[in-house]
Tab-separated table of C-alpha atoms and ligand atoms in Angstrom:
chain	number	residue	atom	x	y	z
A	1	MET	CA	45.002	-18.151	-23.426
A	2	ASN	CA	44.847	-18.695	-27.190
A	3	LEU	CA	41.197	-19.708	-27.163
A	4	ASP	CA	40.752	-20.073	-30.926
A	5	LYS	CA	43.626	-22.504	-31.154
A	6	LEU	CA	42.452	-24.332	-28.056
A	7	LEU	CA	38.915	-24.703	-29.439
A	8	ASN	CA	40.331	-26.016	-32.677
A	9	ASP	CA	42.733	-28.490	-31.093
A	10	ILE	CA	40.739	-29.811	-28.138
A	11	PRO	CA	39.341	-33.289	-28.922
A	12	LYS	CA	35.618	-32.732	-29.412
A	13	THR	CA	32.476	-34.804	-29.777
A	14	ASP	CA	29.104	-34.461	-31.472
A	15	LEU	CA	26.343	-36.654	-30.064
A	16	HIS	CA	23.498	-35.046	-31.979
A	17	CYS	CA	24.181	-34.681	-35.679
A	18	HIS	CA	21.672	-35.526	-38.401
A	19	LEU	CA	23.314	-36.947	-41.496
A	20	ASP	CA	20.660	-35.617	-43.881
A	21	GLY	CA	20.989	-32.133	-42.358
A	22	SER	CA	24.770	-32.138	-42.641
A	23	ILE	CA	25.506	-32.952	-46.292
A	24	ARG	CA	27.909	-30.652	-48.142
A	25	PRO	CA	25.781	-28.530	-50.525
A	26	GLY	CA	28.324	-29.102	-53.318
A	27	THR	CA	27.901	-32.847	-52.905
A	28	MET	CA	24.120	-32.539	-53.254
A	29	ILE	CA	24.542	-30.683	-56.552
A	30	ASP	CA	27.113	-33.206	-57.717
A	31	ILE	CA	24.866	-36.186	-56.915
A	32	ALA	CA	21.818	-34.479	-58.452
A	33	LYS	CA	23.723	-34.045	-61.723
A	34	LYS	CA	25.087	-37.602	-61.670
A	35	ASP	CA	21.735	-39.247	-60.892
A	36	ASN	CA	19.487	-36.840	-62.843
A	37	ILE	CA	17.718	-35.682	-59.698
A	38	ASN	CA	15.667	-32.553	-60.139
A	39	ILE	CA	16.811	-29.732	-57.835
A	40	PRO	CA	15.798	-26.056	-58.053
A	41	CYS	CA	19.206	-24.827	-59.284
A	42	TYR	CA	22.728	-26.048	-59.849
A	43	ASP	CA	24.921	-23.124	-58.820
A	44	LEU	CA	26.214	-23.386	-55.291
A	45	LYS	CA	25.448	-19.873	-54.130
A	46	ASN	CA	21.762	-19.977	-55.052
A	47	PHE	CA	21.380	-23.613	-54.101
A	48	GLU	CA	22.416	-23.000	-50.509
A	49	SER	CA	19.189	-21.153	-49.719
A	50	TYR	CA	17.264	-24.373	-50.419
A	51	VAL	CA	19.210	-26.444	-47.878
A	52	LYS	CA	20.178	-23.886	-45.226
A	53	VAL	CA	17.857	-21.856	-43.053
A	54	PRO	CA	18.262	-18.142	-42.392
A	55	GLU	CA	19.232	-17.466	-38.759
A	56	LYS	CA	15.524	-17.353	-37.903
A	57	CYS	CA	12.674	-19.377	-39.321
A	58	PRO	CA	9.219	-19.280	-37.806
A	59	SER	CA	9.048	-22.846	-36.457
A	60	LEU	CA	10.512	-26.330	-36.343
A	61	LYS	CA	8.105	-27.337	-39.107
A	62	THR	CA	9.599	-24.751	-41.500
A	63	TYR	CA	13.088	-25.875	-40.506
A	64	LEU	CA	12.221	-29.470	-41.372
A	65	ASN	CA	11.370	-28.457	-44.981
A	66	LYS	CA	15.101	-28.095	-45.625
A	67	PHE	CA	15.458	-31.877	-45.530
A	68	ASP	CA	13.520	-32.528	-48.745
A	69	ILE	CA	16.483	-32.285	-51.113
A	70	PRO	CA	18.928	-34.212	-48.877
A	71	ILE	CA	16.426	-37.061	-48.641
A	72	LYS	CA	16.051	-37.156	-52.443
A	73	ILE	CA	19.845	-37.364	-52.710
A	74	MET	CA	20.236	-40.190	-50.191
A	75	GLN	CA	18.524	-42.988	-52.123
A	76	SER	CA	21.419	-45.165	-53.239
A	77	TYR	CA	24.085	-47.182	-51.459
A	78	ASP	CA	26.932	-45.157	-52.990
A	79	ASN	CA	25.353	-41.809	-52.181
A	80	ILE	CA	24.667	-42.751	-48.563
A	81	TYR	CA	28.202	-44.076	-48.227
A	82	ARG	CA	29.601	-40.863	-49.710
A	83	VAL	CA	27.672	-38.399	-47.549
A	84	THR	CA	28.453	-40.380	-44.394
A	85	LEU	CA	32.150	-40.548	-45.153
A	86	GLU	CA	32.274	-36.835	-46.010
A	87	LEU	CA	30.590	-35.989	-42.717
A	88	ILE	CA	33.272	-37.986	-40.900
A	89	GLU	CA	35.990	-36.253	-42.929
A	90	ASP	CA	34.492	-32.863	-42.015
A	91	ALA	CA	34.411	-33.938	-38.362
A	92	ALA	CA	38.060	-34.975	-38.485
A	93	LYS	CA	39.067	-31.547	-39.820
A	94	LEU	CA	37.601	-29.961	-36.671
A	95	ASN	CA	39.236	-32.482	-34.338
A	96	ILE	CA	35.993	-34.212	-33.498
A	97	CYS	CA	37.194	-37.528	-32.138
A	98	TYR	CA	33.749	-39.067	-31.646
A	99	ILE	CA	30.484	-38.538	-33.486
A	100	GLU	CA	27.073	-40.138	-33.270
A	101	ILE	CA	25.488	-39.825	-36.700
A	102	ARG	CA	21.718	-40.058	-36.890
A	103	PHE	CA	19.224	-40.499	-39.698
A	104	ALA	CA	15.903	-42.207	-40.406
A	105	PRO	CA	16.605	-45.289	-42.559
A	106	PHE	CA	13.022	-45.477	-43.853
A	107	ASN	CA	13.426	-42.035	-45.450
A	108	HIS	CA	15.911	-43.606	-47.849
A	109	THR	CA	14.109	-46.701	-49.060
A	110	THR	CA	12.749	-45.738	-52.474
A	111	LYS	CA	15.292	-48.148	-53.992
A	112	LEU	CA	17.085	-49.731	-51.028
A	113	THR	CA	15.917	-51.746	-48.054
A	114	ALA	CA	16.429	-50.205	-44.599
A	115	ASN	CA	19.017	-52.919	-44.005
A	116	GLU	CA	21.016	-51.776	-47.069
A	117	VAL	CA	20.727	-48.122	-46.038
A	118	ILE	CA	22.259	-48.932	-42.649
A	119	LYS	CA	24.990	-51.082	-44.225
A	120	ALA	CA	26.009	-48.229	-46.543
A	121	ALA	CA	26.404	-45.833	-43.607
A	122	LEU	CA	28.197	-48.471	-41.516
A	123	GLU	CA	30.720	-49.134	-44.265
A	124	ALA	CA	31.565	-45.420	-44.208
A	125	VAL	CA	31.771	-45.469	-40.394
A	126	LYS	CA	34.288	-48.307	-40.553
A	127	TYR	CA	36.414	-46.722	-43.278
A	128	GLY	CA	36.117	-43.289	-41.641
A	129	ARG	CA	37.672	-44.678	-38.494
A	130	GLU	CA	40.561	-46.246	-40.441
A	131	LYS	CA	41.187	-43.237	-42.636
A	132	TYR	CA	40.482	-40.293	-40.324
A	133	GLY	CA	40.748	-41.827	-36.851
A	134	VAL	CA	37.235	-40.645	-35.943
A	135	ILE	CA	35.159	-43.068	-33.865
A	136	SER	CA	31.507	-43.026	-34.979
A	137	ASN	CA	28.274	-44.770	-34.108
A	138	LEU	CA	24.898	-44.598	-35.795
A	139	ILE	CA	21.642	-43.574	-34.152
A	140	LEU	CA	18.578	-44.615	-36.142
A	141	CYS	CA	15.612	-42.252	-36.015
A	142	ALA	CA	12.005	-43.271	-35.830
A	143	MET	CA	9.794	-40.487	-37.181
A	144	ARG	CA	7.070	-39.156	-34.905
A	145	HIS	CA	4.444	-38.703	-37.644
A	146	GLU	CA	4.743	-42.292	-38.814
A	147	PRO	CA	2.601	-45.052	-37.328
A	148	SER	CA	3.911	-47.020	-34.358
A	149	GLU	CA	4.197	-50.096	-36.605
A	150	ARG	CA	6.901	-48.315	-38.560
A	151	SER	CA	9.016	-47.545	-35.493
A	152	LYS	CA	8.714	-51.182	-34.365
A	153	GLU	CA	9.845	-52.247	-37.830
A	154	LEU	CA	12.836	-49.929	-37.419
A	155	VAL	CA	13.814	-51.582	-34.143
A	156	ASN	CA	13.511	-54.988	-35.772
A	157	VAL	CA	15.973	-53.915	-38.461
A	158	ALA	CA	18.260	-52.133	-35.976
A	159	LYS	CA	18.557	-55.099	-33.612
A	160	ASP	CA	20.681	-57.010	-36.138
A	161	PHE	CA	23.316	-54.280	-35.933
A	162	VAL	CA	23.685	-54.061	-32.152
A	163	GLY	CA	27.392	-54.119	-31.334
A	164	MET	CA	28.237	-53.454	-34.990
A	165	GLY	CA	28.038	-49.655	-35.081
A	166	VAL	CA	24.338	-49.030	-34.489
A	167	SER	CA	24.222	-47.833	-30.921
A	168	ALA	CA	20.761	-46.363	-30.398
A	169	ILE	CA	17.386	-45.298	-31.661
A	170	ASP	CA	15.886	-41.841	-31.540
A	171	LEU	CA	12.493	-40.238	-32.095
A	172	ALA	CA	12.603	-37.212	-34.405
A	173	GLY	CA	10.356	-34.945	-36.453
A	174	ASN	CA	7.254	-32.900	-35.709
A	175	GLU	CA	7.038	-32.767	-31.901
A	176	ALA	CA	4.199	-30.232	-31.804
A	177	ASP	CA	1.647	-32.626	-33.315
A	178	PHE	CA	2.883	-36.099	-32.310
A	179	PRO	CA	3.536	-36.902	-28.631
A	180	PRO	CA	6.176	-39.477	-27.641
A	181	GLU	CA	3.833	-42.116	-26.220
A	182	ILE	CA	2.726	-43.150	-29.746
A	183	HIS	CA	6.050	-44.971	-30.023
A	184	LYS	CA	6.232	-46.508	-26.550
A	185	GLU	CA	6.287	-50.111	-27.689
A	186	ALA	CA	9.129	-49.605	-30.161
A	187	PHE	CA	11.280	-48.057	-27.451
A	188	GLU	CA	10.520	-50.917	-25.075
A	189	MET	CA	11.648	-53.325	-27.781
A	190	ALA	CA	14.806	-51.277	-28.317
A	191	LYS	CA	15.680	-51.529	-24.638
A	192	HIS	CA	15.052	-55.263	-24.732
A	193	TYR	CA	17.462	-55.696	-27.664
A	194	GLY	CA	20.240	-53.662	-26.037
A	195	LEU	CA	19.824	-50.508	-28.097
A	196	HIS	CA	20.356	-47.201	-26.332
A	197	ARG	CA	17.567	-44.598	-26.486
A	198	THR	CA	17.542	-40.866	-27.025
A	199	VAL	CA	14.442	-38.800	-27.824
A	200	HIS	CA	13.928	-35.285	-29.230
A	201	ALA	CA	11.780	-33.673	-26.556
A	202	GLY	CA	11.027	-30.250	-25.141
A	203	GLU	CA	12.195	-28.705	-28.414
A	204	THR	CA	8.837	-27.047	-29.128
A	205	GLY	CA	7.466	-25.791	-25.875
A	206	LYS	CA	6.180	-28.895	-24.132
A	207	PRO	CA	8.246	-29.787	-21.041
A	208	GLU	CA	5.918	-32.719	-20.290
A	209	ASN	CA	7.299	-34.472	-23.377
A	210	ILE	CA	10.677	-34.639	-21.647
A	211	ILE	CA	9.293	-36.594	-18.700
A	212	LYS	CA	7.140	-38.781	-20.960
A	213	SER	CA	10.188	-39.611	-23.076
A	214	ILE	CA	12.164	-40.694	-20.027
A	215	LYS	CA	9.389	-42.554	-18.211
A	216	LEU	CA	7.469	-44.045	-21.138
A	217	LEU	CA	10.171	-44.361	-23.790
A	218	ASN	CA	13.098	-45.190	-21.507
A	219	ALA	CA	15.116	-42.317	-22.966
A	220	GLU	CA	18.639	-42.201	-21.522
A	221	ARG	CA	19.329	-38.804	-23.088
A	222	ILE	CA	17.096	-35.999	-24.320
A	223	GLY	CA	17.574	-34.225	-27.629
A	224	HIS	CA	17.378	-30.463	-26.933
A	225	GLY	CA	15.167	-30.283	-23.824
A	226	VAL	CA	15.165	-26.489	-24.226
A	227	PHE	CA	11.779	-26.021	-22.602
A	228	ALA	CA	12.561	-27.861	-19.364
A	229	PHE	CA	12.737	-24.438	-17.657
A	230	LYS	CA	8.990	-23.993	-18.042
A	231	ASP	CA	8.448	-26.588	-15.322
A	232	SER	CA	10.861	-26.612	-12.386
A	233	SER	CA	9.940	-30.212	-11.555
A	234	VAL	CA	11.289	-31.229	-14.997
A	235	VAL	CA	14.560	-29.424	-14.313
A	236	GLU	CA	14.878	-31.210	-10.964
A	237	TYR	CA	13.993	-34.552	-12.526
A	238	LEU	CA	16.711	-34.212	-15.181
A	239	LYS	CA	19.241	-33.291	-12.513
A	240	GLU	CA	18.330	-35.981	-10.017
A	241	ASN	CA	18.145	-38.737	-12.593
A	242	LYS	CA	21.306	-37.615	-14.396
A	243	ILE	CA	19.616	-37.443	-17.788
A	244	PRO	CA	21.901	-35.517	-20.149
A	245	LEU	CA	20.613	-32.926	-22.591
A	246	GLU	CA	21.929	-32.886	-26.143
A	247	VAL	CA	22.014	-29.107	-26.560
A	248	CYS	CA	22.166	-27.633	-30.088
A	249	ILE	CA	22.011	-23.901	-29.523
A	250	THR	CA	22.090	-22.611	-33.126
A	251	SER	CA	19.322	-24.968	-34.156
A	252	ASN	CA	17.196	-23.689	-31.256
A	253	VAL	CA	17.728	-20.104	-32.402
A	254	ASN	CA	16.851	-21.133	-35.978
A	255	THR	CA	13.583	-22.812	-35.018
A	256	SER	CA	12.629	-19.927	-32.710
A	257	ALA	CA	12.656	-22.214	-29.682
A	258	VAL	CA	14.626	-19.335	-28.153
A	259	ASP	CA	14.684	-15.709	-29.316
A	260	SER	CA	18.460	-15.430	-29.432
A	261	TYR	CA	21.710	-17.108	-28.358
A	262	LYS	CA	21.630	-15.002	-25.198
A	263	ASP	CA	18.165	-16.258	-24.254
A	264	HIS	CA	19.029	-19.949	-24.298
A	265	PRO	CA	18.811	-21.626	-20.875
A	266	VAL	CA	21.910	-23.799	-21.399
A	267	LYS	CA	24.220	-22.001	-18.952
A	268	SER	CA	21.595	-21.942	-16.227
A	269	TYR	CA	21.032	-25.685	-16.753
A	270	LEU	CA	24.770	-26.331	-16.551
A	271	ASP	CA	25.186	-24.200	-13.423
A	272	HIS	CA	22.177	-25.908	-11.880
A	273	GLY	CA	23.841	-29.310	-12.274
A	274	ILE	CA	22.048	-30.749	-15.292
A	275	ILE	CA	24.359	-32.816	-17.484
A	276	ILE	CA	24.916	-30.820	-20.656
A	277	THR	CA	26.465	-31.898	-23.942
A	278	ILE	CA	27.073	-29.542	-26.881
A	279	ASN	CA	26.198	-30.585	-30.415
A	280	THR	CA	25.447	-29.275	-33.904
A	281	ASP	CA	22.096	-30.874	-34.884
A	282	ASN	CA	22.552	-30.068	-38.596
A	283	THR	CA	25.755	-28.512	-39.829
A	284	THR	CA	24.345	-27.645	-43.262
A	285	VAL	CA	20.740	-26.714	-42.433
A	286	SER	CA	21.872	-24.639	-39.432
A	287	ASN	CA	25.029	-23.453	-41.189
A	288	THR	CA	27.217	-24.263	-38.207
A	289	ASN	CA	29.936	-26.555	-36.913
A	290	ILE	CA	31.008	-27.659	-33.460
A	291	ILE	CA	33.618	-24.892	-33.083
A	292	ASP	CA	31.019	-22.244	-33.992
A	293	GLU	CA	28.723	-23.736	-31.348
A	294	PHE	CA	31.394	-23.327	-28.672
A	295	ASN	CA	32.143	-19.800	-29.846
A	296	HIS	CA	28.470	-18.852	-29.469
A	297	LEU	CA	28.490	-20.279	-25.957
A	298	ILE	CA	31.570	-18.273	-25.029
A	299	LYS	CA	30.226	-15.079	-26.575
A	300	TYR	CA	26.591	-15.197	-25.463
A	301	GLN	CA	26.435	-17.596	-22.525
A	302	ASN	CA	29.608	-16.832	-20.577
A	303	PHE	CA	31.036	-20.290	-21.058
A	304	ASN	CA	34.605	-20.494	-19.779
A	305	ILE	CA	37.265	-23.072	-20.410
A	306	ASN	CA	36.146	-25.193	-17.459
A	307	ASP	CA	32.593	-25.283	-18.847
A	308	ILE	CA	33.935	-26.411	-22.207
A	309	LYS	CA	36.045	-29.118	-20.637
A	310	SER	CA	33.142	-30.329	-18.551
A	311	VAL	CA	30.631	-30.550	-21.425
A	312	ILE	CA	33.080	-32.490	-23.600
A	313	LYS	CA	33.848	-34.820	-20.702
A	314	ASN	CA	30.082	-35.278	-20.221
A	315	SER	CA	29.726	-36.196	-23.879
A	316	ILE	CA	32.306	-38.944	-23.591
A	317	THR	CA	30.817	-40.283	-20.352
A	318	TYR	CA	27.225	-40.275	-21.612
A	319	SER	CA	27.943	-41.237	-25.214
A	320	PHE	CA	26.600	-44.505	-26.540
A	321	ALA	CA	30.133	-45.700	-27.339
A	322	ASP	CA	31.178	-49.058	-25.902
A	323	LYS	CA	33.549	-49.320	-22.952
A	324	GLU	CA	36.636	-49.884	-25.094
A	325	ASP	CA	35.990	-46.795	-27.224
A	326	LYS	CA	35.152	-44.688	-24.167
A	327	ASP	CA	38.533	-45.665	-22.713
A	328	ILE	CA	40.247	-44.534	-25.926
A	329	LEU	CA	38.324	-41.233	-25.918
A	330	ASN	CA	38.931	-40.563	-22.229
A	331	LEU	CA	42.633	-41.172	-22.669
A	332	LYS	CA	42.808	-38.875	-25.677
A	333	PHE	CA	40.896	-36.153	-23.847
A	334	SER	CA	42.831	-36.381	-20.593
A	335	SER	CA	46.221	-36.342	-22.335
A	336	PHE	CA	45.166	-33.171	-24.133
A	337	ILE	CA	43.930	-31.555	-20.912
A	338	ASN	CA	47.168	-32.453	-19.124
A	339	ASN	CA	49.053	-30.300	-21.641
A	340	ILE	CA	46.564	-27.456	-21.783
A	341	GLU	CA	49.048	-24.943	-20.305
A	342	ASP	CA	50.697	-24.929	-23.766
A	343	TYR	CA	47.833	-22.650	-24.790
A	344	ASN	CA	48.618	-19.938	-22.248
B	401	ZN	ZN1	17.852	-33.207	-33.932
């Protein structure tokens, strides 16, 4: 089987992709020059070290430092529109047919309102679908270190965009110091308004955060969930309750959540019957893309073609796309699979 060609051509998804962590470095330099934003250097090669991590950094906290420049760049309508559209263009080039793009609107409000920030990204989502044929939805992130009032404010802004391209809210940021329950009320409100919920949990060694996120925050999916293995009751709970994990293997190697690609528990979770989806987290910060992620899984985790098919199928099934879009995606995926013998 011509696996490289198959991996390129197979319709793929990305349910866990941070916009601010996935901006083209060249675009950041370009915007910095245009808007007189101070960045440490203006040549691409040297600049990359400020927005990409080496394969290993000591912790999630260090990893999160790489978002400082992207956040400075994303403070105008045009810039947010541009980086969103470019992310969709990059997705299209890799045959990603569906992407859920996430960011924290309140990180971009030095000049804009959160409402304007969301509108800028949504305009790109709409045009990206027309121009590149990629279906996208937005996931809006509440930040763990911010007060609960802020996450409730986020839900109040997000609720006006339900059914218009904002599909869900998320809880992101420093998991080690801020447990999920701080934001319980905001997530209850989100459920009430018809917003889906996903939560970063079990990314930094605390499996109990996974259960708290599901039970207290009504999370329908879990971002990462790497550390579920530390508590077998968590593994069983995820399986029994069909709570999918948004796995981002390179990011987990980067943040030292796992020692290496080989040490990641993803294949054991998949074989155990947990619903697994495969995602990038941050294409720029982690210096990856969805095809690289699959290649790592094949090389280090013994993923075979059936595993790949099943995780993509899971992503479509458990995406936050509406029924009509899921039908389109399922059709696209099944017609590709029906002709897969062309790759033998
Ligand atoms: Zn993430």
